[in-house]
XYZ file of C-alpha atoms in Angstrom:
694
model
C -99.550 30.347 47.790
C -97.839 30.945 44.446
C -95.022 28.592 45.375
C -97.515 25.929 46.454
C -99.063 26.068 42.975
C -95.578 25.643 41.552
C -95.055 22.603 43.796
C -98.224 21.064 42.340
C -97.098 21.868 38.806
C -93.934 19.750 39.140
C -95.673 16.328 39.321
C -98.907 17.289 37.538
C -97.270 18.520 34.315
C -95.806 15.056 33.453
C -99.083 13.463 34.595
C -101.043 15.634 32.156
C -98.739 14.590 29.309
C -99.064 10.933 30.301
C -102.880 11.158 30.321
C -103.080 12.849 26.903
C -100.585 10.478 25.251
C -102.107 7.434 26.960
C -105.857 7.948 26.687
C -105.699 9.258 23.136
C -102.755 7.185 21.897
C -104.802 5.652 19.059
C -106.143 8.924 17.676
C -103.426 11.576 18.106
C -100.442 11.879 15.740
C -97.012 10.932 17.027
C -95.802 14.526 17.091
C -98.622 15.424 19.479
C -97.719 12.572 21.853
C -94.037 13.427 22.095
C -94.668 17.189 22.140
C -97.138 17.118 25.020
C -95.053 14.708 27.137
C -91.748 16.478 26.492
C -93.387 19.832 27.210
C -94.793 18.441 30.470
C -91.403 17.194 31.654
C -89.690 20.395 30.482
C -92.179 22.502 32.481
C -91.577 20.242 35.477
C -87.791 20.630 35.093
C -88.017 24.411 34.836
C -90.387 24.600 37.819
C -87.980 22.400 39.809
C -85.171 24.820 39.018
C -87.261 27.797 40.200
C -88.103 25.912 43.415
C -84.418 25.024 43.809
C -83.462 28.708 43.688
C -86.212 29.487 46.210
C -84.991 26.758 48.575
C -81.402 28.012 48.278
C -82.725 31.406 49.365
C -83.754 29.811 52.653
C -87.372 28.860 51.997
C -88.788 25.402 52.537
C -92.236 23.874 52.797
C -93.837 21.046 54.729
C -97.593 20.790 54.570
C -100.634 18.895 53.278
C -102.204 19.303 49.874
C -105.414 17.591 50.883
C -106.701 15.074 53.407
C -107.389 11.765 51.743
C -108.823 9.703 54.604
C -109.610 9.909 58.323
C -109.885 6.726 60.386
C -110.388 7.266 64.106
C -107.460 9.328 65.316
C -105.419 8.654 62.179
C -105.261 11.089 59.277
C -103.931 10.089 55.869
C -102.878 13.074 53.781
C -101.239 13.928 50.502
C -98.577 16.527 51.172
C -95.232 17.920 50.084
C -91.914 18.277 51.880
C -89.783 20.699 49.886
C -86.249 20.960 51.226
C -82.775 20.655 49.771
C -82.870 16.866 49.640
C -86.168 16.661 47.783
C -85.361 19.525 45.416
C -82.045 17.887 44.485
C -83.924 14.729 43.558
C -86.533 16.756 41.646
C -83.842 18.360 39.497
C -82.085 15.062 38.801
C -85.301 13.190 37.964
C -86.740 15.873 35.680
C -83.489 16.673 33.823
C -82.559 13.042 33.127
C -86.166 12.257 32.217
C -86.226 15.212 29.790
C -83.092 13.912 28.056
C -84.616 10.427 27.828
C -87.843 11.845 26.365
C -85.935 13.686 23.625
C -83.779 10.615 22.918
C -86.906 8.471 22.591
C -88.041 10.410 19.506
C -85.123 8.962 17.567
C -84.957 5.593 19.248
C -88.619 4.576 19.008
C -89.480 6.394 15.782
C -90.736 3.310 13.910
C -92.325 1.465 16.831
C -96.124 1.002 16.700
C -96.291 1.629 20.461
C -94.676 5.078 20.127
C -97.478 7.058 21.809
C -97.971 4.437 24.510
C -94.264 4.485 25.344
C -94.246 8.258 25.801
C -97.269 7.953 28.065
C -95.517 5.361 30.224
C -92.230 7.245 30.654
C -94.081 10.451 31.498
C -96.165 8.540 34.054
C -92.914 7.099 35.427
C -91.614 10.636 35.974
C -94.823 11.651 37.782
C -94.614 8.606 40.070
C -91.002 9.272 41.056
C -91.708 12.943 41.716
C -94.610 12.080 44.012
C -92.265 9.763 45.897
C -89.440 12.255 46.422
C -91.753 15.186 47.243
C -93.824 13.317 49.840
C -93.952 14.435 53.454
C -95.520 11.272 54.855
C -95.252 7.506 54.627
C -98.601 7.030 52.899
C -97.664 9.169 49.922
C -94.195 7.627 49.944
C -95.833 4.213 49.615
C -98.063 5.472 46.787
C -95.046 6.675 44.808
C -93.163 3.511 45.766
C -95.845 1.266 44.284
C -96.494 3.549 41.322
C -92.886 3.376 40.093
C -93.079 -0.405 40.524
C -96.250 -0.573 38.433
C -94.891 1.588 35.605
C -91.599 -0.316 35.567
C -93.678 -3.490 35.120
C -95.425 -1.913 32.126
C -92.181 -0.660 30.590
C -90.030 -3.762 31.078
C -92.794 -5.720 29.360
C -93.426 -2.980 26.786
C -92.949 -5.468 23.934
C -95.615 -7.709 25.389
C -95.706 -10.146 22.458
C -92.332 -11.567 23.523
C -92.383 -14.245 26.254
C -88.976 -13.097 27.547
C -90.293 -9.584 28.158
C -93.332 -10.900 30.008
C -91.113 -13.173 32.089
C -88.811 -10.239 32.930
C -91.545 -7.839 34.005
C -93.283 -10.535 36.048
C -89.955 -11.312 37.718
C -89.438 -7.632 38.546
C -92.981 -7.396 39.906
C -92.687 -10.475 42.130
C -89.229 -9.679 43.500
C -90.370 -6.181 44.377
C -93.434 -7.615 46.123
C -91.045 -9.405 48.471
C -89.272 -6.159 49.309
C -92.535 -4.224 49.525
C -93.917 -6.715 52.044
C -91.120 -5.728 54.428
C -91.618 -2.072 53.519
C -95.315 -2.012 54.408
C -94.637 -3.914 57.645
C -92.176 -1.167 58.562
C -94.770 1.515 57.787
C -97.284 -0.427 59.883
C -94.894 -0.403 62.839
C -94.417 3.342 62.399
C -98.177 3.904 62.576
C -98.495 1.565 65.580
C -95.753 3.079 67.730
C -95.798 6.703 66.557
C -99.517 7.174 65.890
C -98.826 9.163 62.735
C -97.322 8.778 59.270
C -96.087 12.362 58.988
C -92.294 12.512 58.666
C -91.773 15.500 60.944
C -93.908 14.071 63.748
C -92.249 10.650 63.468
C -88.730 12.102 63.524
C -89.577 14.285 66.530
C -90.870 11.291 68.529
C -88.147 8.881 67.383
C -85.685 9.280 70.308
C -88.463 8.789 72.884
C -89.923 5.760 71.115
C -86.447 4.251 70.692
C -85.699 4.648 74.413
C -88.928 3.155 75.760
C -90.181 0.553 73.297
C -89.029 -2.948 72.437
C -90.683 -5.553 70.253
C -90.635 -8.747 72.330
C -89.631 -11.735 70.226
C -87.840 -14.174 72.513
C -89.726 -14.032 75.793
C -89.732 -11.643 78.732
C -87.176 -8.868 78.399
C -85.716 -10.187 75.129
C -86.521 -8.518 71.851
C -85.598 -5.994 69.186
C -85.674 -2.237 69.524
C -88.596 -0.713 67.648
C -86.353 1.580 65.620
C -84.120 -1.336 64.610
C -87.104 -3.372 63.431
C -88.582 -0.414 61.553
C -85.288 0.485 59.859
C -84.499 -3.073 58.785
C -88.022 -3.583 57.414
C -87.900 -0.289 55.541
C -84.491 -1.218 54.161
C -85.845 -4.561 52.939
C -88.152 -2.462 50.789
C -85.115 -0.530 49.580
C -83.343 -3.818 48.788
C -86.125 -4.606 46.332
C -86.373 -1.204 44.664
C -82.632 -0.484 44.671
C -81.705 -4.057 43.705
C -79.525 -5.133 46.616
C -78.511 -8.767 47.145
C -80.502 -11.038 47.228
C -83.384 -8.989 45.756
C -81.248 -7.814 42.836
C -82.204 -10.521 40.354
C -84.853 -8.478 38.551
C -82.598 -5.613 37.455
C -80.460 -7.321 34.761
C -83.618 -8.759 33.198
C -85.091 -5.253 32.988
C -82.926 -4.958 29.859
C -85.850 -6.595 28.037
C -87.411 -3.133 27.850
C -86.315 -0.531 25.267
C -83.041 1.278 25.991
C -84.646 4.640 26.964
C -86.469 2.998 29.846
C -83.317 1.126 30.866
C -81.643 4.520 31.217
C -84.554 5.984 33.177
C -84.862 3.018 35.563
C -81.126 2.776 36.210
C -80.309 6.475 36.451
C -83.104 8.613 37.882
C -86.132 6.543 38.894
C -86.974 3.225 40.533
C -83.538 2.089 41.711
C -82.712 5.473 43.262
C -85.933 5.357 45.322
C -84.454 3.066 47.975
C -81.304 5.182 48.372
C -83.369 8.361 48.693
C -85.741 6.747 51.201
C -82.955 5.656 53.559
C -81.370 9.129 53.368
C -84.744 10.700 54.147
C -85.120 8.333 57.109
C -81.693 9.266 58.518
C -83.216 10.425 61.871
C -84.469 6.849 62.362
C -81.418 4.992 61.061
C -79.114 7.056 63.281
C -80.830 5.476 66.299
C -79.891 1.913 65.298
C -76.302 0.787 64.821
C -77.614 -2.705 64.097
C -79.633 -1.456 61.140
C -76.685 0.560 59.804
C -74.451 -2.500 60.071
C -77.019 -4.542 58.125
C -77.153 -1.843 55.457
C -73.372 -1.526 55.026
C -72.807 -5.303 54.734
C -75.573 -5.778 52.156
C -74.232 -2.830 50.169
C -70.668 -4.172 50.256
C -71.726 -7.606 49.003
C -73.682 -6.008 46.157
C -70.899 -3.587 45.201
C -68.260 -6.293 44.815
C -70.029 -9.435 43.677
C -72.334 -7.776 41.157
C -69.275 -6.087 39.659
C -67.719 -9.493 39.018
C -70.723 -10.432 36.879
C -70.106 -7.451 34.599
C -66.733 -8.935 33.611
C -68.205 -11.803 31.582
C -71.198 -10.075 29.968
C -71.212 -9.709 26.194
C -74.518 -7.874 25.793
C -73.626 -4.167 25.807
C -76.667 -3.217 27.878
C -76.100 -5.927 30.462
C -72.549 -4.742 31.116
C -73.956 -1.317 31.977
C -76.761 -2.935 33.999
C -74.330 -4.799 36.242
C -72.344 -1.601 36.727
C -75.583 -0.051 38.034
C -75.957 -2.880 40.534
C -72.398 -2.363 41.718
C -72.751 1.436 42.005
C -76.001 1.055 43.937
C -73.986 -1.075 46.331
C -71.536 1.813 46.747
C -74.404 4.170 47.576
C -75.797 1.689 50.091
C -72.388 1.331 51.733
C -72.290 5.113 52.176
C -75.722 5.009 53.813
C -74.537 2.316 56.217
C -71.512 4.434 57.131
C -73.861 7.322 58.100
C -72.530 9.300 55.119
C -76.037 9.929 53.770
C -75.054 13.121 51.947
C -72.258 11.227 50.171
C -74.766 8.583 49.047
C -77.066 11.266 47.603
C -74.065 12.986 46.010
C -73.093 9.741 44.265
C -76.733 9.158 43.324
C -76.720 12.548 41.575
C -73.422 12.150 39.710
C -74.231 8.531 38.845
C -77.587 9.565 37.377
C -75.853 11.673 34.728
C -73.061 9.336 33.671
C -75.174 6.179 33.896
C -77.941 7.696 31.766
C -75.167 8.752 29.377
C -73.745 5.220 29.204
C -77.148 3.618 28.591
C -78.165 6.100 25.913
C -74.737 5.745 24.293
C -75.213 1.958 24.308
C -78.556 2.486 22.595
C -76.864 4.713 20.022
C -74.348 1.936 19.330
C -77.199 -0.561 18.972
C -78.909 1.696 16.415
C -75.644 2.142 14.513
C -75.083 -1.623 14.558
C -78.606 -2.293 13.267
C -79.712 -3.733 16.607
C -76.845 -6.108 17.281
C -76.023 -5.893 20.996
C -73.109 -8.358 21.207
C -69.886 -6.441 21.859
C -67.909 -9.289 20.261
C -69.452 -8.291 16.919
C -68.293 -4.670 17.161
C -64.847 -3.035 17.254
C -63.443 0.064 15.596
C -66.648 2.098 15.902
C -64.706 5.185 16.960
C -64.273 6.460 13.406
C -67.862 5.677 12.360
C -69.653 7.093 15.428
C -67.464 9.927 16.790
C -70.079 11.602 19.029
C -71.171 8.298 20.532
C -67.506 7.366 21.017
C -66.435 10.507 22.870
C -69.525 10.611 25.066
C -69.116 6.914 25.908
C -65.505 7.579 26.857
C -66.597 10.436 29.124
C -69.205 8.214 30.773
C -66.696 5.408 31.273
C -64.086 7.737 32.759
C -66.685 9.136 35.151
C -67.826 5.632 36.120
C -64.340 4.412 37.075
C -63.630 7.542 39.125
C -61.087 9.370 36.985
C -59.846 12.530 38.781
C -61.759 15.714 37.913
C -64.703 13.731 36.500
C -67.944 13.725 38.505
C -67.805 10.074 39.464
C -64.373 10.577 41.023
C -65.572 13.020 43.656
C -68.540 10.957 44.777
C -66.940 7.514 44.544
C -63.737 8.493 46.322
C -65.755 10.193 49.045
C -67.623 6.930 49.646
C -64.373 4.978 49.926
C -62.891 7.503 52.351
C -66.085 7.560 54.429
C -66.052 3.775 54.747
C -62.384 3.848 55.749
C -63.266 6.246 58.580
C -66.363 4.356 59.715
C -66.502 2.220 62.855
C -69.849 0.563 62.104
C -69.617 -3.249 62.470
C -68.936 -4.606 58.990
C -67.112 -1.481 57.784
C -63.847 -3.412 57.468
C -65.362 -5.852 54.991
C -67.105 -2.956 53.229
C -63.792 -1.131 52.785
C -62.228 -4.212 51.201
C -65.244 -4.637 48.916
C -65.312 -1.042 47.648
C -61.542 -1.014 47.106
C -61.624 -4.275 45.158
C -64.638 -2.924 43.277
C -62.498 -0.058 41.944
C -60.340 -2.467 39.936
C -63.316 -4.594 38.843
C -65.321 -1.560 37.684
C -62.405 -0.179 35.669
C -61.773 -3.584 34.104
C -65.279 -4.383 32.869
C -66.004 -0.770 31.845
C -62.959 -0.512 29.612
C -63.290 -4.088 28.416
C -66.594 -2.971 26.906
C -65.156 0.345 25.708
C -62.160 -1.234 23.940
C -64.191 -4.043 22.363
C -66.812 -1.601 21.038
C -64.766 1.381 19.864
C -61.207 0.172 19.265
C -59.329 -2.745 17.757
C -60.311 -4.904 14.822
C -63.622 -4.284 13.059
C -65.650 -7.425 13.678
C -69.027 -6.306 12.322
C -70.554 -7.408 9.048
C -69.098 -10.913 9.389
C -70.362 -14.190 10.694
C -68.627 -14.499 14.027
C -67.899 -17.795 15.713
C -67.092 -17.346 19.364
C -65.271 -19.947 21.330
C -67.354 -18.993 24.333
C -69.781 -21.899 24.163
C -72.060 -20.820 26.967
C -72.418 -17.300 25.670
C -72.693 -18.446 22.085
C -75.652 -20.569 23.092
C -77.069 -17.650 25.022
C -76.553 -15.412 21.991
C -78.448 -17.836 19.756
C -81.233 -17.998 22.316
C -81.497 -14.227 22.186
C -81.459 -13.951 18.391
C -85.238 -14.052 18.178
C -85.558 -11.209 20.659
C -82.705 -8.865 19.781
C -84.699 -6.748 17.380
C -87.460 -6.257 19.894
C -84.862 -5.803 22.586
C -83.708 -2.544 21.060
C -85.164 -1.942 17.659
C -87.301 0.472 15.781
C -89.511 -2.373 14.645
C -92.290 -4.127 16.436
C -91.262 -7.469 17.974
C -93.787 -9.245 15.816
C -91.705 -8.299 12.787
C -90.195 -11.753 12.439
C -88.195 -10.942 9.353
C -86.453 -8.089 11.116
C -85.902 -10.180 14.217
C -84.155 -12.849 12.205
C -81.879 -10.465 10.284
C -80.602 -8.023 12.905
C -77.045 -6.757 12.695
C -74.955 -5.383 9.857
C -74.856 -7.200 6.548
C -71.438 -8.098 5.077
C -69.807 -4.938 3.752
C -72.240 -2.651 5.570
C -70.782 0.028 7.845
C -72.099 1.484 11.110
C -73.391 5.060 11.117
C -73.719 7.918 13.592
C -77.200 8.404 14.989
C -79.434 11.473 14.350
C -79.340 14.638 16.466
C -82.304 13.659 18.663
C -80.112 10.799 19.890
C -76.746 12.569 20.055
C -78.029 15.824 21.639
C -79.052 14.098 24.900
C -75.653 12.361 24.932
C -73.876 15.727 24.787
C -76.211 17.286 27.362
C -75.566 14.408 29.784
C -71.820 14.368 29.120
C -71.455 17.949 30.389
C -72.631 17.287 33.991
C -70.803 13.947 33.908
C -67.605 16.010 33.737
C -68.283 19.126 35.824
C -71.114 18.580 38.315
C -68.963 16.790 40.891
C -66.278 19.495 40.907
C -68.921 22.209 41.248
C -71.022 20.712 44.031
C -68.846 18.546 46.285
C -67.968 21.283 48.761
C -71.481 22.601 49.505
C -73.180 19.198 49.345
C -70.746 17.291 51.548
C -68.919 19.838 53.674
C -71.176 22.884 53.655
C -74.645 23.316 55.099
C -76.426 22.339 51.888
C -78.516 19.543 53.398
C -78.935 21.255 56.787
C -81.838 19.580 58.619
C -82.853 17.453 55.609
C -80.293 14.839 56.657
C -79.641 14.170 60.340
C -76.406 12.592 61.603
C -75.485 11.983 65.241
C -71.957 13.349 64.997
C -70.981 12.071 68.449
C -71.807 8.452 67.635
C -71.060 8.527 63.899
C -68.470 11.266 63.254
C -67.609 10.126 59.710
C -68.608 13.345 57.930
C -66.711 15.507 60.406
C -63.575 13.418 59.977
C -64.041 13.467 56.201
C -64.194 17.260 56.292
C -60.791 17.385 58.018
C -59.231 15.629 55.023
C -60.900 17.862 52.404
C -58.951 20.852 51.111
C -60.951 21.721 48.017
C -62.110 19.963 44.847
C -58.941 20.754 42.886
C -56.628 19.576 45.658
C -58.674 16.385 46.063
C -58.260 15.524 42.377
C -54.546 16.308 42.222
C -53.849 14.364 45.405
C -55.727 11.344 43.985
C -52.816 10.275 41.789
C -50.904 9.304 44.942
C -53.696 7.072 46.302
C -54.257 3.347 45.942
C -57.717 4.002 44.495
C -56.310 5.773 41.447
C -53.724 3.095 40.762
C -56.264 0.295 41.156
C -58.484 1.972 38.562
C -55.510 2.519 36.238
C -54.510 -1.120 36.688
C -58.035 -2.203 35.731
C -57.915 -0.127 32.541
C -54.443 -1.447 31.693
C -55.528 -5.038 32.284
C -58.538 -4.569 29.990
C -56.334 -3.057 27.270
C -53.730 -5.812 27.538
C -56.243 -8.682 27.513
C -58.571 -7.411 24.799
C -56.359 -5.222 22.608
C -52.782 -6.482 22.984
C -53.323 -10.201 23.673
C -56.926 -11.067 22.715
C -56.004 -14.766 22.849
C -55.533 -14.683 26.632
C -59.182 -14.325 27.800
C -60.061 -17.688 26.237
C -57.059 -19.297 27.968
C -58.014 -17.743 31.305
C -61.585 -18.933 30.872
C -60.397 -22.454 30.101
C -58.073 -22.438 33.105
C -60.726 -21.168 35.513
C -63.743 -22.819 33.957
C -65.449 -23.492 37.289
C -65.286 -19.784 38.181
C -66.576 -18.765 34.780
C -69.483 -21.194 35.137
C -70.320 -19.723 38.540
C -70.354 -16.186 37.144
C -72.173 -17.206 33.974
C -74.934 -18.666 36.141
C -75.014 -15.460 38.247
C -74.069 -17.315 41.444
C -77.123 -19.547 40.856
C -79.469 -17.024 42.476
C -82.028 -17.505 39.718
C -81.710 -21.285 39.917
C -82.116 -21.212 43.706
C -85.196 -18.998 43.440
C -86.632 -21.244 40.760
C -86.070 -24.451 42.731
C -86.600 -23.282 46.317
C -89.207 -20.541 46.115
C -91.011 -21.269 42.841
C -90.603 -25.045 43.240
C -91.469 -24.835 46.928
C -94.585 -22.799 46.153
C -95.658 -25.353 43.557
C -94.956 -28.200 45.986
C -96.948 -26.461 48.719
C -99.772 -25.792 46.291
C -99.772 -29.409 45.162
C -99.830 -30.566 48.790
C -102.700 -28.246 49.679
C -104.537 -29.358 46.570
C -104.132 -33.094 47.097
C -104.115 -33.165 50.886
C -106.391 -30.245 51.636
C -108.725 -29.794 48.693
C -108.973 -33.321 47.283
C -108.253 -35.224 50.522
C -109.794 -33.214 53.362
C -112.473 -31.054 51.738
C -113.631 -33.278 48.875
C -112.630 -36.624 50.358
C -113.748 -36.242 53.983
C -115.995 -33.209 54.398
C -117.970 -33.267 51.131
C -117.803 -36.891 49.972
C -117.421 -38.185 53.544
C -120.624 -36.539 54.698
C -122.396 -37.955 51.652
C -121.109 -41.463 52.465
C -122.170 -41.055 56.108
C -125.690 -40.050 55.117
C -125.817 -42.955 52.668
C -124.694 -45.420 55.345
C -127.194 -44.089 57.868
C -129.931 -44.304 55.249
C -128.991 -47.896 54.424
C -129.238 -48.846 58.105
C -132.491 -46.941 58.620
C -133.911 -48.623 55.549
C -133.746 -51.977 57.376
C -136.427 -50.752 59.790
C -138.672 -49.308 57.098
C -140.254 -52.621 55.875
C -143.886 -51.460 55.483
C -145.247 -54.313 57.736
C -147.458 -53.077 60.584
C -146.387 -55.794 62.995
C -142.734 -54.676 62.674
C -143.721 -51.134 63.701
C -145.880 -52.502 66.589
C -142.983 -54.617 67.797
C -140.679 -51.583 67.654
C -143.149 -49.537 69.703
C -143.405 -52.301 72.356
C -139.608 -52.485 72.602
C -139.485 -48.693 72.938
C -142.077 -48.659 75.722
C -140.203 -51.465 77.496
C -136.917 -49.498 77.349
C -138.573 -46.336 78.677
C -140.236 -48.192 81.565
C -136.963 -49.888 82.438
C -135.171 -46.538 82.577
C -137.996 -45.066 84.731
C -137.948 -47.964 87.190
C -134.157 -47.924 87.386
C -134.008 -44.200 88.184
C -136.838 -44.507 90.764
């Protein structure tokens, strides 16, 4: 009973902080808002750690909290499933969220929406915790939609800016597409399993898979129920975890303040889809078709979203595209039946990606809200803490041996190499090529920001016409993008960046402390946890793999001889040399020969245009879906509303009545002999009919 109260405390503590900061945001001082929300998340983090120790001792929990609704034979409950998978997510979510809350004190200190922002991020934490702790599909869907709602509020936090409203509406609509598939999948679960409880569904899954088919193409031709359910559930994950083609909302989420960018990209929202597929491993293991679909989508995302990071000049967007690419890596691991490896990379990625985003925000503060990396350079000596933590995050991201990202990323690549799922060959090529691409764009940003010539405090004229135009277009939003001033502060918006002669500065301790705290696990957590999480019994029954059909993890274990040996052996692998080549290429092009990128761009202008337009996904959506919806609406309006309803049914009936009245009026003359004549004719017709029938 005591532990059950502790389970409730984990999500309810952030919820309490969100309610206090939100409902009383106009009357409480700022220190009250950040104190109550930070305390709530800190309590949740500590409680998660206590639960983690209890779970490691062999205790777990799966039961209802209360029954929400009964409909016939169906029961809809709120309940918790506390096992090693959920408790891992609880620790990651609460720790990263706590660091973001502390960081926000410094980052948002002058923003009029300070209290409201703390309320939102605390509510975001509550929503994600309800999702990862759920023991049934109904509660999963509640958390799923709740994180979507709060992300909508946070992306559009500066609601006076049209670009922010466009971005949060885009995120909302794209996620509705994914969620449509998600709720169809849940509906199929309820139809064929008769319950939404995870344990009951997983227990019945083999029987349902063996005896049920959804008929689509006539007698005897159809799709296995488990395949349909898994693909529909994964479509939901494609929306939340930003997989191609439902990825288009994530780069635009940069319109929100940097703290929420870190929270969305590291611990909440985008990790929901990865966690959900890992939780549903007993279902996905029954469908090779679904796993093949997952691995191909992940491979496309991992490689092609990485390419887009190469040409970005906004510091936050470079990190955003790296998130898209790394989510693709996690998805590839899921498709290879290496679910534990996907969760392992999710955990390590959460630390170094939050670190990179918060470090980018620190740079933006130091640069007086200029986000263009072409206006930076040489910041290493002005911002030493931000520099070293950014370097640690970048090294972890590219998979440098002994750093956390190395252990998880290399494990994904090895798992894909050992997989026999259809599409694994393409996936292996994609993740290998992605190693070079990731190293290149990560250190392109790092070198341009922290090394080389100091380019700040001057009027810069870039030869990159497309991006220069884009930069001008963003001038009116950059302050609101990542500033301490309200977006309505037009004067500030027009004069962002360092003035001539002005120097950058290191940020205060409330900003740098979270950077240091996140840098520590970015270095050591992978080394410490790889053996129990991947090759021990850490996940036990939380993740189910059919080792006979998909023996990837067993084969991976044969090649593992310890964390130290794995790192030392890495220097002889192609992965290491591809990453090193990417770093060297970035150094040569942007430090040694900075004239070459412009020449390359000129030579391959068509390719640059393709990347600059993000493969025209946005244009296609605008023309095909948005334009098609408008065309359909116009057709229904003119053909249906104006033509059929108004023209025929409403106005047509009025014209018919008018015509009938005009004809009837001819017989209503008022002369008695006309009426007598009509009566005689009527009697004559009746008698004729009577005689004829007789």
